[in-house]
N, CA and C of each residue as an Amber inpcrd file, in Angstrom:
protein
   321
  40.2590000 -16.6800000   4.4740000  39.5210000 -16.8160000   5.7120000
  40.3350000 -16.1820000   6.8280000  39.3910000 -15.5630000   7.6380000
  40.7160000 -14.9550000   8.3290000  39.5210000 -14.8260000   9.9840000
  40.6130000 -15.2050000  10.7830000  39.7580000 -15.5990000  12.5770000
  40.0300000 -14.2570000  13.0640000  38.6180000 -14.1430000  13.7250000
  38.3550000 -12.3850000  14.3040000  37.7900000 -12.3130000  15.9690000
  37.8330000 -14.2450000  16.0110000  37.6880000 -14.6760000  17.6640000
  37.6990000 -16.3150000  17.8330000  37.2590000 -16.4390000  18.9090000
  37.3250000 -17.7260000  19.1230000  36.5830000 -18.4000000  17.8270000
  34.9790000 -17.8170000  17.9080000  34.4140000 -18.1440000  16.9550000
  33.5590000 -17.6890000  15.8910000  34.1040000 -16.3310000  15.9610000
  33.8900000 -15.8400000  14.3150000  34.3680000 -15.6190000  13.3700000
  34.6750000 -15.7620000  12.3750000  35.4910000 -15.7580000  11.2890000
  34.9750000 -14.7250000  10.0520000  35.9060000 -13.5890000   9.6910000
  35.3590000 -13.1750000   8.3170000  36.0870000 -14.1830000   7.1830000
  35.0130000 -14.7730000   6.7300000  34.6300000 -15.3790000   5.3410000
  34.6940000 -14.6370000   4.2410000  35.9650000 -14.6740000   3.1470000
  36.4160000 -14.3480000   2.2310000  36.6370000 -14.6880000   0.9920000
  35.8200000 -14.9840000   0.0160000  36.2750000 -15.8350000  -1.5020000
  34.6690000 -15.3090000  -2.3020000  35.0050000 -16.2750000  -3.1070000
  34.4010000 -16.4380000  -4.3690000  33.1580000 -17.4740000  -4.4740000
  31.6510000 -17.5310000  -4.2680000  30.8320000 -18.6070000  -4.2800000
  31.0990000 -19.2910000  -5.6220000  31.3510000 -20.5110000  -5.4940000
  31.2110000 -22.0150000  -6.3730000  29.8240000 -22.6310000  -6.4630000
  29.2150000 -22.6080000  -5.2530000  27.9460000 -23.1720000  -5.8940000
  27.0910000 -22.5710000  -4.6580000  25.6930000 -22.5080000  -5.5220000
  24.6060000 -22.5320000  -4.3410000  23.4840000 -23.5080000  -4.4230000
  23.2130000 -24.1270000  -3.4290000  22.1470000 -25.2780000  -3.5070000
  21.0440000 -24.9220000  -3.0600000  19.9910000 -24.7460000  -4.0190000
  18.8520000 -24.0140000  -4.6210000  18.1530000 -25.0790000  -3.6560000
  18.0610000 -26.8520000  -3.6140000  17.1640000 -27.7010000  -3.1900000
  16.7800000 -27.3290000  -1.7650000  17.6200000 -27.3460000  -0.9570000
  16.8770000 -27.0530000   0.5630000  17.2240000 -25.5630000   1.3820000
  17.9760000 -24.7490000   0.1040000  17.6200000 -23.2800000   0.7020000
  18.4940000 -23.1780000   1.8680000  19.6290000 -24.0100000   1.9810000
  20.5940000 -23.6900000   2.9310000  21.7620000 -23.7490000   2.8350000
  22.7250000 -23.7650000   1.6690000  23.6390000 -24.2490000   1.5860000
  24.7650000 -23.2710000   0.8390000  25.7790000 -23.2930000   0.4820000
  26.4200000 -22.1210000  -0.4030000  28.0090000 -22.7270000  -0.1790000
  28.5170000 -22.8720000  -1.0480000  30.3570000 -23.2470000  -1.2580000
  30.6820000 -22.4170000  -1.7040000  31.9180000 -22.0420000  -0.8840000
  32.6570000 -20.8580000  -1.3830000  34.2210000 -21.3620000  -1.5090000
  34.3640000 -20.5270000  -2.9330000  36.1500000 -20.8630000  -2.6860000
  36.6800000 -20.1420000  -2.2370000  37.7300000 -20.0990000  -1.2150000
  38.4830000 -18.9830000  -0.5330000  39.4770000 -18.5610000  -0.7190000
  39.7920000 -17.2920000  -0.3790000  40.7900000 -16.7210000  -0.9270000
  42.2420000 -17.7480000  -0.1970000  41.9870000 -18.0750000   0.7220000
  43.3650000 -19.1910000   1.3450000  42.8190000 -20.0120000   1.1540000
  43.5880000 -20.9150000  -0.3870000  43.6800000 -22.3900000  -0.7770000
  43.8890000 -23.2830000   0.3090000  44.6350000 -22.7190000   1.7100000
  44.5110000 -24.0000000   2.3500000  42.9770000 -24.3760000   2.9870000
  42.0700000 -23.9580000   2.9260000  41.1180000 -24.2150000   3.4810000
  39.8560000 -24.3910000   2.7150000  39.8380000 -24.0040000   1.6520000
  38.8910000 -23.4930000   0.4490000  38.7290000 -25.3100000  -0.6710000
  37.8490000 -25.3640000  -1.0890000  36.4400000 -24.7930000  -0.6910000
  36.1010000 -25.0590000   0.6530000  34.7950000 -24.3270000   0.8150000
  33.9340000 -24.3880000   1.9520000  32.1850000 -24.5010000   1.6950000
  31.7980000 -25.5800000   3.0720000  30.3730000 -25.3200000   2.5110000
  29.8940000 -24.9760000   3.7810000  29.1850000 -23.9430000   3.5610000
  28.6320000 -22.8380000   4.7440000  27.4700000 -23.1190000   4.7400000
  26.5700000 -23.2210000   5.9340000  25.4700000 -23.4130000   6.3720000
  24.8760000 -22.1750000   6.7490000  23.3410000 -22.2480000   6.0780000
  22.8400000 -20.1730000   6.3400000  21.3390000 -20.5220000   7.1910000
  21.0760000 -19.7790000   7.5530000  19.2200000 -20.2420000   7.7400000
  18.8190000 -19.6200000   6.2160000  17.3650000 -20.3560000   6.6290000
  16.5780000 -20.5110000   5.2640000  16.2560000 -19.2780000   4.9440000
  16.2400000 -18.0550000   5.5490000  15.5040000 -16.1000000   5.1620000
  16.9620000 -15.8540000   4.4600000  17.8750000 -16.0270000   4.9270000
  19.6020000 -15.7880000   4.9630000  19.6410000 -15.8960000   3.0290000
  19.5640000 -17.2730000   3.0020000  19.8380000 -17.9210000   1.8870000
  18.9080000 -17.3080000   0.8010000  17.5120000 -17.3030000   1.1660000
  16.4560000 -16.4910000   0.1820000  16.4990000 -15.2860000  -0.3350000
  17.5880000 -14.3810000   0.5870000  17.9160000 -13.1830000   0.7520000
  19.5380000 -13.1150000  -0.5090000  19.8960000 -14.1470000  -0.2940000
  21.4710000 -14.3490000  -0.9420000  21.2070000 -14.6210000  -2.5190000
  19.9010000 -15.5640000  -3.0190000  19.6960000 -15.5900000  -3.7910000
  19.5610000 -14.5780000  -5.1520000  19.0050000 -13.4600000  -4.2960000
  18.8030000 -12.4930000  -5.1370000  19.5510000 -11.2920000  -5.7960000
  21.0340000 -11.4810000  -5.1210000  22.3060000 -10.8570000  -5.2930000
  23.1760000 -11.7350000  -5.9200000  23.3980000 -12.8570000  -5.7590000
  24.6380000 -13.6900000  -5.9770000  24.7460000 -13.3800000  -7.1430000
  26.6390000 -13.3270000  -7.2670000  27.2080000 -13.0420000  -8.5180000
  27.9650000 -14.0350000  -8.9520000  28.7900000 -14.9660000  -9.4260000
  29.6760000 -16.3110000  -8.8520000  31.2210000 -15.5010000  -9.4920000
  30.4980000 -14.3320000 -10.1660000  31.9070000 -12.8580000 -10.6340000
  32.5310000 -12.4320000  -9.8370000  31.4490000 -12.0700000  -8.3710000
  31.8760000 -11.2110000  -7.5920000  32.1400000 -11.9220000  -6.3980000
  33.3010000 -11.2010000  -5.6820000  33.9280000 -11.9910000  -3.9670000
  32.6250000 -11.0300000  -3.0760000  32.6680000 -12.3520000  -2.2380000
  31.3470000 -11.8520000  -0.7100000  32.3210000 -11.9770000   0.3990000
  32.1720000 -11.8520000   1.4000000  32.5990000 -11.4510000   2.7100000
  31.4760000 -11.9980000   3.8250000  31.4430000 -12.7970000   4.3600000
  30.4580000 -12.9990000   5.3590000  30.7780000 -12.9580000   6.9340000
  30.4820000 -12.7460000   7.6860000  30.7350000 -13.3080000   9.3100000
  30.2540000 -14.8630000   9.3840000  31.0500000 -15.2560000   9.9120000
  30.4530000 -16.6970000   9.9600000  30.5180000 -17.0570000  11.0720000
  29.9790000 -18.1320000  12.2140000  30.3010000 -18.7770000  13.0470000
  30.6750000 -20.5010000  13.1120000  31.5320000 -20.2580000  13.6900000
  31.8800000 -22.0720000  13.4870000  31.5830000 -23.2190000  14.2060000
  31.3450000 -24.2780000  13.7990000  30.3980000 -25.5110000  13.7680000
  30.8750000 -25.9180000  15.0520000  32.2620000 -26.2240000  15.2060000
  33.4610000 -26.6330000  16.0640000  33.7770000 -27.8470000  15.1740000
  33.8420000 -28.6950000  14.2550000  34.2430000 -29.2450000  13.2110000
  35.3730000 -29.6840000  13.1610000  36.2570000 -30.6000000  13.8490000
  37.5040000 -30.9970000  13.5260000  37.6890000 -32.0460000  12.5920000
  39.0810000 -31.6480000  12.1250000  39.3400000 -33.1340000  11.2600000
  41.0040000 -33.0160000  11.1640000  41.6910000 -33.9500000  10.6720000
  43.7330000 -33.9330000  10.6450000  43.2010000 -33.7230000   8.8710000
  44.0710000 -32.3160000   8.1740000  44.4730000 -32.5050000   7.3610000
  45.4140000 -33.6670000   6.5380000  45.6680000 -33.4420000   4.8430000
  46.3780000 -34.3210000   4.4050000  47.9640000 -34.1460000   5.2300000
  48.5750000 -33.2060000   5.3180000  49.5100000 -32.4190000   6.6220000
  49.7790000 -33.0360000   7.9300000  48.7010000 -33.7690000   8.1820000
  48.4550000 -33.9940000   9.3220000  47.9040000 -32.9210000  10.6910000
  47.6590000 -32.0450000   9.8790000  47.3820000 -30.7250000  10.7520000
  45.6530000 -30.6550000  11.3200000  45.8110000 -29.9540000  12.2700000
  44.3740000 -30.2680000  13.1290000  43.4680000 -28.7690000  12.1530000
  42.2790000 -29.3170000  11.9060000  41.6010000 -28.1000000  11.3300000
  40.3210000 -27.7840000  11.6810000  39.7620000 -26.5970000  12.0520000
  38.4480000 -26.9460000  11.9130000  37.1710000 -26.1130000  11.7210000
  37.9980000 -25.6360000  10.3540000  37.3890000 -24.6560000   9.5310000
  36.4040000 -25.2450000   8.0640000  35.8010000 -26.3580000   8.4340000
  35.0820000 -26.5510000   7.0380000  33.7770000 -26.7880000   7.3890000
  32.8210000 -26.3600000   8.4940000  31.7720000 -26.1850000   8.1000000
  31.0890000 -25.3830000   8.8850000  30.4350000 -24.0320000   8.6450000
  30.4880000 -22.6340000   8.8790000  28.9020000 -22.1330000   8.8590000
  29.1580000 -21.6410000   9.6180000  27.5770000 -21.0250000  10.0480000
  27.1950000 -19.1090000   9.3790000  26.2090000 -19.4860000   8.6850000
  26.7150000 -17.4230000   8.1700000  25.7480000 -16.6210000   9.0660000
  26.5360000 -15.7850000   9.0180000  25.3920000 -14.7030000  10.1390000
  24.8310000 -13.8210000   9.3940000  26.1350000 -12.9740000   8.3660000
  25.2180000 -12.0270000   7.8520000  26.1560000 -11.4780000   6.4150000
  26.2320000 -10.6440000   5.6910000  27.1840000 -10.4210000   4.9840000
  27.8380000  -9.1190000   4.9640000  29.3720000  -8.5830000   4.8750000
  29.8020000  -7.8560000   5.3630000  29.7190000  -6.6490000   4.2910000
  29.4110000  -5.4330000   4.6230000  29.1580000  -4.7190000   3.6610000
  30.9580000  -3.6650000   3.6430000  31.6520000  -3.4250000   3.2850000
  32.9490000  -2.9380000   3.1520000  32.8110000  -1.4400000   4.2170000
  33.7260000  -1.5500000   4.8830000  34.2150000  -0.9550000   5.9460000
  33.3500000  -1.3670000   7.2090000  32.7140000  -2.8630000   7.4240000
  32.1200000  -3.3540000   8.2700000  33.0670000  -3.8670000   8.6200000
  32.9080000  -4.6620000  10.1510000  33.7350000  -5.8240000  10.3830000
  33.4120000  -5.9300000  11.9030000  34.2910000  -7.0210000  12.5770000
  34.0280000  -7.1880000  14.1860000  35.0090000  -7.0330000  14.4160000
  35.2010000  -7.3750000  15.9880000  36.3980000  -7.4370000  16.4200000
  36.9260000  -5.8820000  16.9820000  36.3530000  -5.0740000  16.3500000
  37.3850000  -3.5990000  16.4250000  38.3510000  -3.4080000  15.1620000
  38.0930000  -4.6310000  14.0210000  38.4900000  -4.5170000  12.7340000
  38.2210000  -4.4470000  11.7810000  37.7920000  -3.3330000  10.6900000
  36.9510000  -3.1490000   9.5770000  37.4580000  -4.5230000   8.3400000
  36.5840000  -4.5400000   7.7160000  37.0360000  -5.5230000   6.4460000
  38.3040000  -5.2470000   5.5650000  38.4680000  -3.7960000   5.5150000
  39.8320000  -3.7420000   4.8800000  41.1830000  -3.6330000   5.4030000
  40.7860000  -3.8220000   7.2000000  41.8160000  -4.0450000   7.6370000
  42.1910000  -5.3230000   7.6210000  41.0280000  -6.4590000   8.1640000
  41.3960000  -7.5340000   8.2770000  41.5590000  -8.2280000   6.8430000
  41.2450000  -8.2090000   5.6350000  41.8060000  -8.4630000   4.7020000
  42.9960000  -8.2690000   4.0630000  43.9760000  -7.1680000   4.3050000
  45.1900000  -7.1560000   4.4760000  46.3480000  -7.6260000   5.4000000
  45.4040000  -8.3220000   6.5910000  46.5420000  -9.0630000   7.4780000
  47.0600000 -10.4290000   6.8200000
């Protein structure tokens, strides 16, 4: 997971599950164990749209926006990266910020 502003984040890992029942939902494991899994919140076209690609083989990339979500890790550390809004999905050499995906995936 990696922060590209206050509150967007490119979203980086591997989907674990998708929840087929209300067409909004998707866990991803991330490439940084400290934060991973995640369960990301999509609108309902988003998700209908995701359905028809998902690989659980292949890593996705999303923009996400965040909930504002706090909680104290086991650490005691302030976090508040676990529940995520998707905007759209990043297609490789996309990105925000003024930073393509393969830049910000190597930071």
């Amino acid at each position: 997971m990696l922060t590209s502003s206050d509150n967007d984040l490119i979203l980086s890992g591997y989907v674990q599950k998708v929840c087929y029942k209300d067409a909004r939902s998707i866990t991803f494991d991330l490439d940084d164990d400290v934060y991973g899994p995640i369960q990301c919140i999509a609108p309902r076209n988003a998700m209908y749209s995701f359905y028809s690609f998902v690989d659980l083989k292949k890593k996705y990339r999303f923009l996400a926006k965040l909930k504002g979500h706090q909680y104290i890790d086991e650490l005691g550390m302030t976090r508040t990266f676990n529940r995520i809004y998707l905007r759209k999905e990043l297609k490789e050499g996309e990105g925000i910020a003024g930073n393509d995906v393969k830049k910000a995936k190597n930071k």
